[in-house]
Amino acid sequence: MAGIRALVVDDELLIRWSLSETLSDRGFTVFEAEDGKGAVRALTDAPELPDVVLLDFRLPDSNDLNLLSRIVSMVPQGRVILMTAYGTPELANAALERGAFRVLHKPFEMQDITTLVG
């Protein structure tokens, strides 16, 4: 897992921290953003694009799939995993059609994350 870069985007500090700690403990290089603007800025400023983006669906400045589409286009070689507590089959299908690698429903087990992103 060493050398894998991950961007964690979630407005809930505890979830962001838990994901970052879990991935860092397994050798990932992790950077974080708390909203959509921060995610776009992190991707624009990154010396190397992430291999995986863990993106919360509902953020203070984004609650639709437009941010997902933008991030997918910014990291064409990466995997974007949409995380949501508000998942429906329609949302999951729409996210996958827009390029999401997977839709992950909250709450989830942290150990499942490393399997999914590794």
Backbone as JSON, one array per atom type, in Angstrom:
{
  "sequence": "MAGIRALVVDDELLIRWSLSETLSDRGFTVFEAEDGKGAVRALTDAPELPDVVLLDFRLPDSNDLNLLSRIVSMVPQGRVILMTAYGTPELANAALERGAFRVLHKPFEMQDITTLVG",
  "N": [[0.81, -1.19, 0.0], [2.13, 1.11, 0.28], [3.01, 4.26, -0.98], [0.62, 4.82, -2.19], [-1.61, 7.38, -2.83], [-4.13, 9.27, -1.23], [-7.08, 11.2, -1.19], [-9.2, 12.51, 1.15], [-12.42, 13.56, 1.48], [-14.62, 15.08, 3.43], [-17.06, 16.65, 5.42], [-17.47, 16.12, 8.06], [-15.57, 16.1, 10.81], [-14.71, 13.95, 12.5], [-15.16, 11.65, 10.94], [-13.51, 12.2, 8.75], [-11.03, 12.33, 10.06], [-10.87, 9.68, 11.09], [-10.84, 8.13, 8.74], [-8.51, 9.14, 7.54], [-6.53, 8.48, 9.48], [-6.77, 5.67, 9.52], [-6.01, 4.99, 6.89], [-3.45, 6.17, 6.75], [-2.09, 4.71, 8.71], [-1.76, 2.39, 7.35], [0.08, 2.93, 5.47], [-0.59, 4.72, 3.44], [-0.36, 7.86, 1.74], [-1.97, 10.6, 2.82], [-4.21, 13.23, 2.17], [-6.46, 15.91, 3.0], [-9.77, 17.34, 2.72], [-12.42, 19.55, 3.6], [-14.64, 20.34, 2.27], [-16.25, 20.86, -0.96], [-14.96, 22.92, -2.46], [-12.49, 22.98, -1.19], [-11.6, 20.44, -1.87], [-11.32, 20.59, -4.67], [-9.37, 22.58, -4.78], [-7.28, 21.26, -3.42], [-6.74, 19.21, -5.24], [-5.99, 20.69, -7.47], [-3.7, 21.95, -6.54], [-2.05, 19.85, -5.88], [1.07, 18.16, -6.02], [1.24, 15.64, -7.08], [-1.39, 13.75, -8.4], [-4.05, 12.15, -6.55], [-4.38, 8.6, -6.01], [-6.71, 7.57, -5.21], [-9.89, 8.89, -4.32], [-11.87, 9.62, -1.62], [-14.99, 10.59, -1.36], [-17.41, 12.49, 0.18], [-20.92, 12.61, -0.24], [-22.8, 14.6, 0.56], [-21.97, 17.75, 1.2], [-21.06, 20.94, 2.72], [-21.01, 22.79, 0.6], [-21.9, 21.39, -1.57], [-24.27, 19.16, -2.79], [-25.01, 17.44, -4.74], [-24.39, 15.55, -7.75], [-22.56, 16.9, -9.29], [-20.06, 17.75, -8.29], [-18.8, 15.28, -7.97], [-18.57, 14.52, -10.71], [-16.83, 16.52, -11.59], [-14.51, 15.99, -10.06], [-13.9, 13.39, -10.91], [-13.19, 13.98, -13.55], [-10.89, 15.44, -13.05], [-9.11, 13.64, -11.95], [-8.42, 11.42, -13.81], [-7.1, 8.94, -13.9], [-7.46, 7.96, -11.42], [-9.36, 6.46, -8.69], [-12.59, 7.21, -7.71], [-14.46, 7.2, -4.9], [-17.66, 7.38, -3.82], [-19.12, 8.41, -0.88], [-21.94, 7.99, 1.18], [-24.65, 8.72, 3.36], [-27.13, 8.86, 2.57], [-27.97, 7.21, 0.57], [-29.54, 5.92, -2.32], [-30.84, 3.5, -4.63], [-31.08, 4.81, -7.08], [-29.4, 7.05, -6.82], [-26.94, 5.74, -6.49], [-26.69, 4.41, -8.98], [-26.65, 6.63, -10.73], [-24.3, 7.89, -9.84], [-22.37, 5.96, -10.47], [-22.65, 5.95, -13.24], [-21.6, 8.43, -13.77], [-18.97, 8.03, -13.34], [-18.01, 7.17, -10.85], [-16.09, 4.94, -8.89], [-17.04, 3.27, -6.95], [-19.92, 3.19, -4.8], [-20.26, 3.91, -1.51], [-21.98, 3.1, 1.33], [-22.78, 4.85, 4.25], [-23.25, 4.0, 7.66], [-19.95, 2.54, 7.62], [-17.5, -0.07, 7.89], [-14.25, 0.63, 9.0], [-12.15, -1.1, 8.36], [-12.99, -2.16, 5.98], [-12.53, -0.17, 4.2], [-9.74, -0.05, 3.63], [-9.4, -2.4, 2.23], [-10.96, -1.86, 0.01], [-9.77, 0.43, -1.17], [-7.12, -0.27, -1.48]],
  "CA": [[0.0, 0.0, 0.0], [3.01, 2.27, 0.32], [3.04, 5.04, -2.21], [-0.73, 5.15, -2.64], [-2.06, 8.69, -2.36], [-5.57, 9.34, -1.06], [-7.72, 12.44, -0.76], [-10.41, 12.26, 1.92], [-13.26, 14.76, 1.46], [-15.8, 14.91, 4.27], [-17.21, 17.8, 6.31], [-17.49, 15.65, 9.45], [-14.19, 15.98, 11.26], [-14.42, 12.62, 13.04], [-15.08, 10.69, 9.82], [-12.3, 12.55, 8.0], [-9.89, 11.92, 10.87], [-10.84, 8.22, 11.15], [-10.39, 7.63, 7.43], [-7.09, 9.52, 7.36], [-5.71, 7.66, 10.38], [-6.81, 4.28, 9.06], [-5.21, 4.87, 5.67], [-2.06, 6.5, 7.08], [-1.54, 3.57, 9.44], [-1.48, 1.32, 6.38], [1.11, 3.37, 4.54], [-1.06, 5.66, 2.44], [-0.15, 9.29, 1.9], [-3.34, 11.1, 2.86], [-4.5, 14.63, 2.38], [-7.86, 16.05, 3.36], [-10.55, 18.55, 2.44], [-13.68, 19.5, 4.33], [-15.76, 20.7, 1.39], [-15.97, 20.72, -2.38], [-13.95, 23.9, -2.87], [-11.21, 22.5, -0.66], [-11.2, 19.26, -2.66], [-10.84, 21.06, -5.98], [-8.11, 23.28, -4.51], [-6.27, 20.24, -3.1], [-6.38, 18.52, -6.49], [-5.3, 21.65, -8.34], [-2.39, 22.26, -5.95], [-1.29, 18.63, -5.57], [2.19, 17.87, -6.92], [0.84, 14.4, -7.75], [-2.8, 13.49, -8.16], [-4.26, 10.97, -5.73], [-4.79, 7.34, -6.64], [-8.09, 7.35, -4.79], [-10.57, 9.99, -3.63], [-13.04, 9.24, -0.84], [-15.78, 11.82, -1.47], [-18.73, 12.5, 0.8], [-21.93, 13.14, -1.16], [-23.37, 15.85, 1.07], [-20.98, 18.67, 1.77], [-21.68, 22.26, 2.89], [-21.11, 23.51, -0.66], [-22.23, 20.46, -2.66], [-25.15, 18.06, -2.43], [-25.44, 16.77, -5.96], [-23.3, 14.77, -8.36], [-21.67, 17.73, -10.11], [-18.7, 17.69, -7.74], [-18.27, 13.96, -8.36], [-18.17, 14.59, -12.12], [-15.64, 17.38, -11.71], [-13.35, 15.29, -9.5], [-13.59, 12.29, -11.84], [-12.46, 14.54, -14.7], [-9.6, 15.95, -12.59], [-8.25, 12.49, -11.63], [-8.88, 10.39, -14.74], [-6.47, 7.64, -13.62], [-7.76, 7.6, -10.05], [-10.67, 5.9, -8.35], [-13.37, 8.09, -6.85], [-15.46, 6.44, -4.15], [-18.64, 8.27, -3.24], [-19.63, 7.95, 0.42], [-23.19, 8.66, 1.48], [-25.61, 8.17, 4.31], [-28.43, 9.13, 1.95], [-27.94, 6.46, -0.67], [-30.67, 5.22, -2.92], [-30.38, 2.84, -5.85], [-30.99, 5.81, -8.16], [-28.17, 7.82, -6.6], [-25.8, 4.87, -6.77], [-26.6, 4.22, -10.44], [-26.23, 7.9, -11.33], [-22.9, 8.11, -9.5], [-21.56, 5.02, -11.27], [-22.7, 6.45, -14.62], [-20.73, 9.62, -13.84], [-17.57, 7.64, -13.21], [-17.61, 6.7, -9.53], [-15.58, 3.58, -8.84], [-17.95, 2.55, -6.05], [-20.7, 4.0, -3.87], [-20.13, 3.3, -0.2], [-23.03, 3.6, 2.21], [-22.43, 5.08, 5.65], [-21.92, 3.79, 8.22], [-19.2, 1.41, 7.09], [-16.38, -0.51, 8.73], [-12.98, 1.19, 8.54], [-11.32, -2.14, 7.76], [-13.45, -2.37, 4.6], [-11.96, 0.9, 3.37], [-8.4, -0.39, 3.14], [-9.57, -3.43, 1.21], [-11.55, -1.23, -1.16], [-8.88, 1.39, -1.83], [-5.79, -0.83, -1.68]],
  "C": [[0.86, 1.27, 0.0], [3.01, 2.96, -1.03], [1.68, 5.38, -2.75], [-1.15, 6.46, -2.0], [-3.58, 8.71, -2.31], [-5.99, 10.73, -0.62], [-9.02, 12.06, -0.07], [-11.19, 13.57, 1.99], [-14.53, 14.47, 2.26], [-15.87, 16.1, 5.22], [-17.27, 17.39, 7.78], [-16.07, 15.31, 9.88], [-13.85, 14.57, 11.73], [-14.3, 11.57, 11.92], [-13.8, 10.94, 9.03], [-11.06, 12.08, 8.75], [-9.77, 10.4, 10.88], [-10.35, 7.61, 9.84], [-8.91, 7.92, 7.23], [-6.17, 8.68, 8.21], [-5.63, 6.21, 9.91], [-5.91, 4.08, 7.85], [-3.74, 5.16, 5.94], [-1.37, 5.34, 7.79], [-1.17, 2.42, 8.52], [-0.56, 1.79, 5.26], [0.66, 4.31, 3.44], [-0.56, 7.06, 2.76], [-1.53, 9.92, 1.77], [-3.34, 12.61, 2.96], [-6.0, 14.78, 2.44], [-8.44, 17.36, 2.85], [-11.88, 18.41, 3.15], [-14.88, 19.91, 3.49], [-15.33, 20.59, -0.07], [-14.9, 21.67, -2.89], [-12.57, 23.47, -2.41], [-10.7, 21.3, -1.45], [-10.64, 19.68, -4.01], [-9.5, 21.77, -5.82], [-6.99, 22.28, -4.22], [-5.82, 19.52, -4.36], [-5.61, 19.43, -7.43], [-3.88, 21.89, -7.86], [-1.5, 21.04, -5.74], [-0.13, 18.44, -6.55], [1.96, 16.57, -7.7], [-0.62, 14.15, -7.41], [-2.97, 12.22, -7.31], [-4.64, 9.76, -6.58], [-6.25, 7.05, -6.33], [-8.61, 8.59, -4.07], [-11.78, 9.39, -2.93], [-13.86, 10.52, -0.68], [-17.13, 11.66, -0.82], [-19.71, 13.15, -0.17], [-22.47, 14.49, -0.71], [-22.32, 16.64, 1.81], [-21.63, 20.04, 1.91], [-21.89, 23.01, 1.57], [-21.45, 22.6, -1.85], [-23.14, 19.35, -2.13], [-25.79, 17.45, -3.68], [-24.23, 16.09, -6.57], [-22.37, 15.6, -9.24], [-20.24, 17.72, -9.6], [-18.05, 16.36, -8.09], [-17.76, 14.0, -9.8], [-16.9, 15.41, -12.3], [-14.39, 16.66, -11.21], [-12.94, 14.12, -10.4], [-12.8, 12.83, -13.03], [-11.07, 15.05, -14.31], [-8.61, 14.82, -12.29], [-8.65, 11.3, -12.52], [-8.28, 9.01, -14.49], [-6.8, 7.13, -12.22], [-9.14, 6.98, -9.89], [-11.36, 6.87, -7.4], [-14.49, 7.26, -6.23], [-16.38, 7.44, -3.48], [-19.19, 7.65, -1.96], [-20.92, 8.71, 0.72], [-23.99, 7.93, 2.54], [-27.02, 8.27, 3.74], [-28.59, 8.37, 0.65], [-29.27, 5.84, -1.06], [-30.12, 4.48, -4.13], [-30.21, 3.81, -7.02], [-29.72, 6.64, -8.05], [-26.96, 6.98, -6.95], [-25.62, 4.67, -8.26], [-26.12, 5.49, -11.13], [-24.76, 8.17, -11.05], [-21.99, 7.2, -10.32], [-21.54, 5.45, -12.73], [-21.79, 7.65, -14.8], [-19.27, 9.29, -13.55], [-17.12, 7.22, -11.83], [-17.14, 5.25, -9.63], [-16.52, 2.7, -8.02], [-18.73, 3.57, -5.26], [-20.72, 3.24, -2.56], [-21.14, 3.93, 0.74], [-22.54, 3.69, 3.65], [-23.55, 4.51, 6.52], [-21.26, 2.55, 7.61], [-18.08, 1.08, 8.05], [-15.08, 0.05, 8.15], [-12.1, 0.12, 7.88], [-11.72, -2.42, 6.31], [-12.84, -1.34, 3.66], [-10.61, 0.49, 2.81], [-8.46, -1.48, 2.09], [-10.04, -2.8, -0.1], [-10.56, -0.34, -1.9], [-7.51, 0.83, -2.14], [-5.72, -1.61, -2.93]]
}
